[in-house]
Short mmCIF file of C-alpha atoms and ligand atoms in Angstrom, two decimals:
data_model
loop_
_atom_site.label_atom_id
_atom_site.label_comp_id
_atom_site.label_asym_id
_atom_site.label_seq_id
_atom_site.Cartn_x
_atom_site.Cartn_y
_atom_site.Cartn_z
CA MET A 1 0.94 -25.72 -0.24
CA PRO A 2 0.82 -27.23 3.26
CA GLU A 3 -1.72 -30.01 3.86
CA PRO A 4 -4.85 -28.89 5.70
CA THR A 5 -4.60 -30.18 9.26
CA THR A 6 -8.33 -30.84 9.69
CA PRO A 7 -10.66 -32.38 7.10
CA LEU A 8 -12.44 -29.12 6.35
CA ILE A 9 -14.22 -30.56 3.32
CA GLU A 10 -16.72 -32.39 5.53
CA ARG A 11 -18.25 -29.04 6.36
CA PRO A 12 -18.94 -27.39 3.01
CA TRP A 13 -19.27 -23.90 4.49
CA GLU A 14 -15.77 -24.35 5.90
CA ASP A 15 -14.36 -25.34 2.55
CA VAL A 16 -11.52 -22.90 2.12
CA ALA A 17 -11.24 -23.76 -1.54
CA ARG A 18 -14.65 -22.15 -2.04
CA MET A 19 -13.82 -19.05 -0.11
CA LEU A 20 -12.70 -15.83 -1.75
CA ASP A 21 -9.36 -14.56 -0.65
CA VAL A 22 -9.08 -11.01 0.69
CA ASP A 23 -7.69 -9.62 -2.56
CA ALA A 24 -10.44 -11.07 -4.72
CA ALA A 25 -13.13 -9.87 -2.31
CA LEU A 26 -11.60 -6.39 -2.26
CA GLU A 27 -11.52 -6.26 -6.03
CA MET A 28 -15.21 -7.12 -6.18
CA VAL A 29 -16.09 -4.54 -3.55
CA LEU A 30 -14.03 -1.83 -5.24
CA SER A 31 -15.59 -2.46 -8.63
CA ALA A 32 -18.86 -1.12 -7.19
CA PHE A 33 -17.45 2.34 -6.40
CA SER A 34 -16.21 5.33 -8.34
CA PRO A 35 -15.31 8.91 -7.40
CA LEU A 36 -18.30 11.02 -6.34
CA PRO A 37 -19.13 14.23 -8.24
CA PRO A 38 -16.89 17.27 -7.68
CA GLU A 39 -17.78 20.29 -5.58
CA LYS A 40 -15.90 23.47 -4.67
CA VAL A 41 -15.13 23.90 -1.00
CA PRO A 42 -13.22 26.49 1.06
CA LEU A 43 -9.57 25.66 1.80
CA LEU A 44 -10.36 24.90 5.43
CA GLU A 45 -12.73 22.11 4.43
CA ALA A 46 -10.46 20.59 1.82
CA GLY A 47 -7.80 18.96 4.03
CA GLY A 48 -7.41 15.21 3.38
CA ARG A 49 -9.70 15.29 0.36
CA VAL A 50 -8.73 14.61 -3.23
CA LEU A 51 -8.45 17.22 -6.00
CA ALA A 52 -11.03 16.82 -8.75
CA ALA A 53 -9.12 19.10 -11.18
CA ASP A 54 -5.61 20.49 -11.63
CA VAL A 55 -4.84 23.80 -9.90
CA VAL A 56 -2.81 26.20 -12.07
CA ALA A 57 -0.87 29.13 -10.63
CA HIS A 58 -2.24 32.41 -11.93
CA ASP A 59 0.44 34.32 -10.05
CA ASN A 60 4.11 33.96 -9.25
CA VAL A 61 5.17 32.91 -5.76
CA PRO A 62 6.76 34.96 -4.43
CA PRO A 63 4.93 37.63 -6.46
CA PHE A 64 7.90 40.06 -6.46
CA ARG A 65 11.66 40.04 -5.83
CA ASN A 66 12.19 40.41 -2.09
CA SER A 67 14.63 40.08 0.76
CA ALA A 68 15.12 36.67 2.38
CA MET A 69 16.76 38.22 5.44
CA ASP A 70 16.75 41.20 7.75
CA GLY A 71 19.75 43.27 6.70
CA PHE A 72 20.93 45.84 4.19
CA ALA A 73 20.11 46.00 0.50
CA VAL A 74 23.27 46.85 -1.39
CA CYS A 75 24.87 46.76 -4.78
CA VAL A 76 27.55 44.01 -4.72
CA GLN A 77 29.97 46.27 -6.60
CA ASP A 78 29.96 48.70 -3.69
CA ILE A 79 31.17 46.15 -1.13
CA VAL A 80 33.79 44.26 -3.12
CA GLY A 81 36.55 43.01 -0.79
CA ALA A 82 34.70 43.76 2.45
CA THR A 83 35.94 41.62 5.42
CA TRP A 84 35.85 41.76 9.20
CA ARG A 85 39.25 43.40 9.16
CA ALA A 86 38.53 45.76 6.28
CA PRO A 87 34.83 46.63 6.35
CA VAL A 88 33.16 48.92 3.83
CA GLU A 89 31.21 51.80 5.28
CA LEU A 90 28.01 52.88 3.48
CA PRO A 91 25.53 55.62 4.40
CA VAL A 92 22.06 54.21 5.18
CA ALA A 93 19.68 56.03 2.88
CA ALA A 94 16.30 54.52 3.83
CA ASP A 95 14.34 51.78 5.57
CA VAL A 96 12.05 49.26 3.87
CA ALA A 97 9.62 47.05 5.79
CA ALA A 98 7.58 44.06 4.57
CA GLY A 99 4.29 45.26 3.10
CA GLN A 100 5.68 48.69 2.21
CA ARG A 101 4.26 49.91 -1.09
CA ARG A 102 6.65 52.67 -2.07
CA VAL A 103 10.21 51.54 -2.11
CA PRO A 104 12.96 54.05 -2.91
CA ALA A 105 15.63 53.07 -5.41
CA LEU A 106 19.12 52.38 -4.12
CA GLU A 107 21.60 55.12 -5.00
CA PRO A 108 25.18 54.00 -5.76
CA ARG A 109 27.45 53.62 -2.69
CA THR A 110 24.56 53.67 -0.20
CA ALA A 111 22.67 50.96 1.67
CA ILE A 112 18.97 50.55 2.47
CA ARG A 113 17.94 48.87 5.70
CA ILE A 114 15.53 46.10 4.67
CA MET A 115 13.37 43.52 6.47
CA THR A 116 12.55 39.95 5.44
CA GLY A 117 9.80 39.89 2.82
CA ALA A 118 10.19 43.56 1.82
CA PRO A 119 10.48 44.33 -1.92
CA LEU A 120 14.09 44.68 -3.04
CA PRO A 121 14.78 48.31 -4.07
CA ASP A 122 15.67 48.93 -7.71
CA GLY A 123 19.43 49.21 -8.07
CA ALA A 124 20.11 46.69 -5.26
CA ASP A 125 21.22 43.20 -6.19
CA ALA A 126 21.98 41.57 -2.83
CA VAL A 127 21.17 41.72 0.87
CA VAL A 128 23.80 41.57 3.60
CA ARG A 129 22.45 40.10 6.83
CA PHE A 130 22.51 42.20 9.98
CA GLU A 131 24.84 39.58 11.45
CA GLU A 132 27.49 40.56 8.89
CA THR A 133 27.32 44.25 9.71
CA ASN A 134 27.69 46.40 12.81
CA ALA A 135 23.95 47.07 12.83
CA LEU A 136 23.41 44.84 15.85
CA ALA A 137 26.08 46.62 17.89
CA PRO A 138 25.06 49.59 20.02
CA ALA A 139 25.03 52.69 17.84
CA VAL A 140 28.19 54.75 18.35
CA ASP A 141 27.76 58.50 18.16
CA GLY A 142 28.20 59.71 14.65
CA ALA A 143 27.88 56.18 13.17
CA ARG A 144 24.11 56.20 13.34
CA GLY A 145 23.67 57.23 9.70
CA SER A 146 26.00 54.60 8.27
CA VAL A 147 26.69 50.89 8.41
CA LEU A 148 29.88 48.86 8.36
CA ILE A 149 29.62 45.87 6.02
CA PHE A 150 31.93 43.02 7.03
CA ARG A 151 31.48 40.74 4.10
CA ALA A 152 31.42 40.92 0.32
CA ALA A 153 28.37 39.51 -1.46
CA ALA A 154 27.52 37.77 -4.73
CA PRO A 155 24.59 38.92 -6.90
CA LEU A 156 21.23 37.73 -5.51
CA ASP A 157 22.65 36.71 -2.11
CA ASN A 158 19.70 36.58 0.33
CA VAL A 159 17.31 37.63 -2.44
CA ARG A 160 14.20 35.66 -3.40
CA GLU A 161 13.29 36.01 -7.04
CA ALA A 162 9.71 36.47 -8.23
CA GLY A 163 8.33 33.04 -9.15
CA GLU A 164 11.23 31.22 -7.52
CA ASP A 165 8.92 28.84 -5.63
CA ILE A 166 6.09 28.66 -8.16
CA ALA A 167 6.19 30.19 -11.64
CA ARG A 168 2.95 31.58 -13.08
CA GLY A 169 1.29 28.99 -15.33
CA THR A 170 2.63 25.88 -13.57
CA VAL A 171 0.36 23.21 -12.13
CA VAL A 172 0.74 23.39 -8.35
CA ALA A 173 -1.45 20.38 -7.53
CA ARG A 174 -2.89 17.71 -9.78
CA GLN A 175 -6.23 16.02 -10.06
CA GLY A 176 -6.20 12.85 -7.94
CA GLU A 177 -3.68 14.20 -5.42
CA ALA A 178 -4.62 14.24 -1.76
CA LEU A 179 -4.77 17.69 -0.23
CA THR A 180 -2.09 17.69 2.42
CA ALA A 181 -1.35 20.76 4.52
CA ALA A 182 1.57 21.73 2.26
CA ARG A 183 -0.44 21.36 -0.99
CA LEU A 184 -3.21 23.50 0.47
CA GLY A 185 -0.55 26.09 1.28
CA LEU A 186 0.52 26.12 -2.37
CA ILE A 187 -3.05 26.56 -3.51
CA ALA A 188 -3.57 29.41 -1.04
CA SER A 189 -0.37 31.12 -2.13
CA VAL A 190 -1.44 31.18 -5.78
CA GLY A 191 -4.67 32.89 -4.80
CA GLN A 192 -7.30 30.17 -4.90
CA ASP A 193 -9.59 30.03 -1.88
CA LEU A 194 -12.07 27.48 -3.23
CA VAL A 195 -10.83 24.03 -4.19
CA PRO A 196 -12.49 21.46 -6.46
CA VAL A 197 -12.72 18.15 -4.57
CA HIS A 198 -14.90 15.07 -4.76
CA ARG A 199 -17.94 15.10 -2.51
CA ARG A 200 -17.52 13.26 0.77
CA PRO A 201 -19.38 9.95 0.84
CA ILE A 202 -22.18 9.57 3.37
CA VAL A 203 -21.88 6.26 5.17
CA GLY A 204 -24.96 4.94 6.95
CA ILE A 205 -24.25 2.64 9.87
CA LEU A 206 -26.74 0.08 11.12
CA SER A 207 -26.18 -2.27 14.05
CA THR A 208 -28.27 -5.43 14.23
CA GLY A 209 -29.20 -7.78 17.03
CA ASN A 210 -32.03 -8.35 19.51
CA GLU A 211 -29.44 -8.26 22.26
CA VAL A 212 -27.90 -4.93 21.24
CA VAL A 213 -28.85 -1.69 23.04
CA PRO A 214 -27.45 1.87 22.72
CA PRO A 215 -24.34 2.73 24.77
CA GLY A 216 -26.29 4.93 27.19
CA ALA A 217 -28.96 2.31 27.97
CA ALA A 218 -29.20 0.28 31.16
CA LEU A 219 -28.55 -3.43 30.58
CA ALA A 220 -31.43 -5.84 30.95
CA PRO A 221 -30.50 -9.53 31.26
CA GLY A 222 -28.98 -10.90 28.07
CA MET A 223 -28.34 -7.49 26.57
CA ILE A 224 -25.02 -5.96 25.44
CA ARG A 225 -24.18 -2.42 24.46
CA ASP A 226 -23.59 -1.39 20.87
CA SER A 227 -19.90 -0.75 20.39
CA ASN A 228 -19.76 -1.44 16.66
CA ALA A 229 -21.63 1.69 15.61
CA ILE A 230 -19.19 4.07 17.24
CA VAL A 231 -16.16 2.08 16.11
CA LEU A 232 -17.33 1.98 12.48
CA ALA A 233 -18.52 5.60 12.55
CA THR A 234 -15.22 6.88 13.92
CA MET A 235 -13.28 4.90 11.36
CA ALA A 236 -15.45 6.23 8.53
CA LYS A 237 -15.04 9.82 9.71
CA THR A 238 -11.29 9.38 10.09
CA TRP A 239 -11.12 8.22 6.49
CA GLY A 240 -13.03 11.23 5.21
CA ALA A 241 -16.67 10.14 5.11
CA GLU A 242 -19.71 11.73 6.69
CA VAL A 243 -21.66 9.41 8.92
CA ARG A 244 -25.35 8.81 9.44
CA LEU A 245 -26.23 6.55 12.35
CA LEU A 246 -29.18 4.36 11.42
CA GLY A 247 -29.73 2.88 14.87
CA ILE A 248 -30.13 -0.74 15.90
CA ALA A 249 -32.33 -3.17 14.00
CA ARG A 250 -34.06 -6.10 15.71
CA ASP A 251 -33.35 -9.47 14.14
CA THR A 252 -36.56 -9.43 12.14
CA VAL A 253 -37.01 -9.06 8.44
CA ASP A 254 -39.48 -6.21 9.05
CA ASP A 255 -37.27 -4.12 11.26
CA LEU A 256 -34.23 -4.66 9.06
CA THR A 257 -36.20 -3.81 5.92
CA GLY A 258 -37.64 -0.66 7.49
CA LYS A 259 -34.29 0.63 8.77
CA LEU A 260 -32.56 -0.07 5.47
CA ASP A 261 -35.36 1.57 3.47
CA ALA A 262 -34.81 4.78 5.44
CA ALA A 263 -31.21 4.91 4.25
CA ARG A 264 -31.46 4.59 0.50
CA ASP A 265 -29.95 8.03 -0.11
CA VAL A 266 -26.56 7.34 1.48
CA ASP A 267 -23.51 6.34 -0.56
CA LEU A 268 -22.71 3.21 1.44
CA ILE A 269 -24.63 1.30 4.09
CA VAL A 270 -22.58 -0.67 6.59
CA THR A 271 -24.40 -3.19 8.74
CA SER A 272 -22.81 -5.14 11.57
CA GLY A 273 -23.99 -8.53 12.71
CA GLY A 274 -26.53 -10.90 11.21
CA VAL A 275 -24.40 -12.17 8.33
CA SER A 276 -23.38 -15.56 9.75
CA LEU A 277 -25.18 -18.88 9.82
CA GLY A 278 -27.27 -18.28 12.95
CA ASP A 279 -31.04 -18.68 13.10
CA PHE A 280 -31.56 -14.93 13.31
CA ASP A 281 -29.01 -13.78 10.78
CA PHE A 282 -31.50 -12.14 8.44
CA VAL A 283 -29.41 -9.51 6.72
CA LYS A 284 -28.83 -11.73 3.72
CA ASP A 285 -32.53 -12.60 3.39
CA VAL A 286 -33.57 -8.97 3.44
CA LEU A 287 -30.98 -8.16 0.86
CA ARG A 288 -31.88 -11.04 -1.38
CA ALA A 289 -35.51 -9.95 -1.32
CA ASP A 290 -34.72 -6.34 -2.09
CA GLY A 291 -31.49 -6.12 -3.99
CA GLU A 292 -28.59 -8.15 -5.18
CA VAL A 293 -26.39 -9.50 -2.52
CA THR A 294 -23.67 -12.01 -2.12
CA ILE A 295 -22.64 -13.49 1.16
CA TRP A 296 -19.08 -14.48 1.02
CA GLN A 297 -16.84 -16.41 3.20
CA VAL A 298 -13.58 -14.57 2.98
CA ARG A 299 -10.37 -16.41 3.76
CA MET A 300 -9.47 -14.13 6.63
CA LYS A 301 -9.38 -14.15 10.40
CA PRO A 302 -10.98 -12.53 12.25
CA GLY A 303 -14.05 -11.86 10.14
CA LYS A 304 -14.92 -14.67 7.78
CA PRO A 305 -18.51 -13.88 6.79
CA LEU A 306 -19.01 -10.76 4.69
CA ALA A 307 -22.08 -9.58 2.83
CA PHE A 308 -21.81 -7.25 -0.11
CA GLY A 309 -24.20 -5.98 -2.73
CA ARG A 310 -26.86 -3.38 -3.31
CA ILE A 311 -30.18 -2.64 -1.71
CA GLY A 312 -32.24 -0.57 -4.08
CA GLY A 313 -29.30 1.10 -5.77
CA THR A 314 -27.28 1.63 -2.61
CA PRO A 315 -24.11 -0.37 -1.97
CA LEU A 316 -24.20 -2.33 1.25
CA LEU A 317 -21.32 -3.88 3.17
CA GLY A 318 -22.39 -6.33 5.88
CA VAL A 319 -19.62 -6.98 8.40
CA PRO A 320 -19.81 -9.57 11.19
CA GLY A 321 -21.09 -8.58 14.64
CA ASN A 322 -18.04 -9.56 16.64
CA PRO A 323 -16.41 -6.22 17.37
CA VAL A 324 -12.90 -7.00 16.18
CA ALA A 325 -14.12 -8.85 13.09
CA ALA A 326 -16.36 -5.84 12.33
CA ALA A 327 -13.50 -3.36 12.63
CA VAL A 328 -10.99 -5.45 10.66
CA SER A 329 -13.49 -6.14 7.87
CA PHE A 330 -14.36 -2.45 7.62
CA LEU A 331 -10.67 -1.55 7.53
CA LEU A 332 -9.99 -3.99 4.72
CA PHE A 333 -13.08 -3.39 2.56
CA GLY A 334 -14.80 -0.19 3.75
CA ARG A 335 -11.75 2.03 3.82
CA PRO A 336 -10.77 1.43 0.19
CA ALA A 337 -14.39 1.95 -0.87
CA ILE A 338 -14.51 5.31 0.92
CA ALA A 339 -11.14 6.25 -0.53
CA ARG A 340 -12.31 5.50 -4.04
CA MET A 341 -15.47 7.60 -3.60
CA LEU A 342 -13.29 10.46 -2.34
CA GLY A 343 -11.34 10.24 -5.61
CA ASN A 344 -8.21 8.34 -4.62
CA GLN A 345 -6.89 6.62 -7.70
CA SER A 346 -5.06 3.97 -5.78
CA PRO A 347 -6.87 3.21 -2.54
CA PRO A 348 -4.72 3.17 0.57
CA SER A 349 -2.93 -0.07 1.24
CA ARG A 350 -0.01 1.15 3.26
CA THR A 351 1.77 -1.68 5.02
CA ILE A 352 5.08 -1.68 6.83
CA GLU A 353 7.67 -4.38 7.36
CA VAL A 354 7.99 -5.61 10.92
CA GLU A 355 9.87 -8.34 12.72
CA CYS A 356 7.74 -10.89 14.56
CA GLY A 357 8.52 -10.91 18.24
CA ASP A 358 6.59 -14.10 19.03
CA ASP A 359 5.89 -17.54 17.57
CA LEU A 360 2.42 -17.91 16.10
CA ASP A 361 0.16 -20.63 14.74
CA ASN A 362 -1.96 -20.05 11.67
CA ARG A 363 -3.94 -23.17 10.83
CA GLY A 364 -7.00 -23.09 8.63
CA GLN A 365 -5.43 -21.42 5.60
CA ARG A 366 -6.92 -18.03 6.24
CA ARG A 367 -5.08 -14.73 6.11
CA HIS A 368 -4.68 -13.85 9.74
CA TYR A 369 -4.71 -10.25 10.93
CA VAL A 370 -3.05 -10.43 14.31
CA ARG A 371 -3.36 -7.56 16.77
CA VAL A 372 0.18 -6.48 17.64
CA ARG A 373 1.97 -3.75 19.49
CA LEU A 374 5.00 -2.32 17.71
CA GLU A 375 8.12 -1.91 19.77
CA PRO A 376 11.02 -0.08 18.15
CA ALA A 377 14.34 -1.84 18.76
CA ASP A 378 17.59 0.13 19.17
CA ASP A 379 18.71 -0.52 15.59
CA GLY A 380 15.46 0.85 14.13
CA ARG A 381 13.71 -2.51 13.57
CA LEU A 382 10.05 -2.59 14.53
CA VAL A 383 9.27 -5.67 16.59
CA ALA A 384 5.64 -6.84 16.57
CA ARG A 385 4.51 -8.28 19.90
CA VAL A 386 1.23 -10.16 19.88
CA ALA A 387 -1.48 -8.57 21.98
CA ALA A 388 -2.49 -11.27 24.42
CA GLU A 389 -6.12 -12.02 23.68
CA GLN A 390 -6.92 -12.58 19.99
CA GLY A 391 -10.62 -13.58 20.18
CA ALA A 392 -12.79 -11.97 17.49
CA GLY A 393 -14.87 -10.26 20.16
CA VAL A 394 -12.05 -8.96 22.32
CA LEU A 395 -12.01 -5.27 21.61
CA SER A 396 -9.56 -4.38 24.37
CA SER A 397 -6.69 -6.01 22.48
CA LEU A 398 -7.60 -4.04 19.36
CA ALA A 399 -7.60 -0.87 21.43
CA ALA A 400 -4.11 -1.77 22.68
CA ALA A 401 -2.78 -2.67 19.23
CA ASP A 402 -0.67 -0.43 16.98
CA ALA A 403 -1.00 -2.60 13.90
CA LEU A 404 -2.41 -5.76 12.38
CA LEU A 405 0.31 -8.24 11.52
CA ILE A 406 -0.54 -10.00 8.25
CA VAL A 407 0.10 -13.73 8.37
CA PRO A 408 -0.36 -15.12 4.84
CA GLU A 409 -2.85 -17.94 4.23
CA GLU A 410 -0.23 -20.52 3.40
CA LEU A 411 2.02 -19.79 6.35
CA GLU A 412 1.11 -22.28 9.09
CA ARG A 413 3.72 -21.25 11.59
CA VAL A 414 5.35 -17.95 12.27
CA ALA A 415 8.64 -18.11 14.10
CA ALA A 416 9.92 -15.17 16.12
CA GLY A 417 12.43 -13.26 14.02
CA MET A 418 10.54 -13.63 10.73
CA ARG A 419 9.83 -10.50 8.76
CA LEU A 420 6.21 -9.91 7.77
CA ARG A 421 4.08 -6.98 6.70
CA ALA A 422 1.66 -5.19 8.99
CA VAL A 423 -1.17 -2.68 8.54
CA PRO A 424 -0.63 0.29 10.84
CA LEU A 425 -3.80 1.19 12.72
CA GLU A 426 -4.47 4.87 12.14
CA TRP A 427 -7.85 5.66 13.57
P1 AMP B 501 -23.54 -11.82 14.88
O1 AMP B 501 -22.55 -11.54 13.80
O2 AMP B 501 -24.81 -11.05 14.74
O3 AMP B 501 -23.77 -13.29 15.04
O4 AMP B 501 -22.87 -11.33 16.23
C1 AMP B 501 -21.67 -11.90 16.69
C2 AMP B 501 -21.36 -11.40 18.07
O5 AMP B 501 -21.13 -10.02 18.06
C3 AMP B 501 -22.46 -11.64 19.09
O6 AMP B 501 -21.88 -12.03 20.31
C4 AMP B 501 -23.12 -10.30 19.21
O7 AMP B 501 -23.75 -10.10 20.45
C5 AMP B 501 -21.96 -9.36 19.02
N1 AMP B 501 -22.41 -8.09 18.46
C6 AMP B 501 -23.27 -7.95 17.43
N2 AMP B 501 -23.49 -6.66 17.17
C7 AMP B 501 -22.77 -5.97 18.07
C8 AMP B 501 -22.59 -4.57 18.31
N3 AMP B 501 -23.22 -3.65 17.57
N4 AMP B 501 -21.76 -4.19 19.31
C9 AMP B 501 -21.12 -5.13 20.05
N5 AMP B 501 -21.23 -6.45 19.87
C10 AMP B 501 -22.07 -6.89 18.90
MG1 MG B 502 -26.65 -11.01 15.56
#
């Protein structure tokens, strides 16, 4: 372990040895959440959510043997040896289109014109594509009622068997799996139009601060506009939650208490601001009076102070007011909590390997989440370039960033060329 460069111990609240690291804090946050009860929703509302039960195929997909191509249904025995030089001529006995209910059987030494998705006639065992016949050529007089086949076929060429994609009785999607577009397609194709998923969590979002006014308000002296609420709300919605905006609380115990009381029925309250050591940082006092709450110093940057606990029975995550610290804290702790409520067994922690494009300092033994832009190099490497301004309040550099580069606590200096992990920003 590198020596601390400043005597942090003189300021007990800066004592890194007493701070939780990000992983320990996340574990404590996650232990307060479990999947919400299941509900059945229409397919269109199920995208991105997590299955609460296995889905079993009650039908085969495809449901019947059908043609994979536009062409001619034949019996392979009738076209043995067919080539471009020595085609086999067969009379065309019928046409079959997709969706056609009555399909004639194929008589020996005839062909049936057939379209993709149409049921294969009894007696046929292969389909020859139009491209391997003269069907695409202009009809010559007298040839209209027959087709020249230029190629021999093997049994089941261009034929899709019943149940080839999904056999009746198989599990097409499992409990705990996220419903991607393709999985929803499987569920639709086996005939289920309602899907059992975990209920979406409702996240209540409360901004705090005497200086904070809504985005549409005119600015009086000393005031700033609330950007945290929309940032946190958009993140929560992106991750699958429903959002309830709880407004802006003054820095008084009364106003905070009142606004939090009005939100007891949500699944998670997120407050921003008021969790540091300032004279008006009352969130912790309100929580202590009315629930169980811990204020932690987490060994991370930006975003050291973090409050977590319950008010009444409702989990509450208190992130710092500085806009970037608020967003990064919510990404690290709020996103996994939402994911767990949605039913994800292993909450998302996708990181990618990148190459550092710049030198960096990381004193203070905190895990540093550095705003970076990712620039693909010619050979496929992703090079992380530091976004210029890294202050905890500088939202413009977060807006410009593609990812957060993770500089581990114990790494004091990052040299350009090092390989580190990064959290892609997907919101
Ligand atoms: P706090 O954590 O309450 O000490 O706030 C830290 C900084 O973040 C202060 O400069 C606040 O003015 C600012 N801040 C607090 N809440 C918000 C908000 N909702 N939107 C934008 N900035 C905020
Ligand atoms: Mg404040």
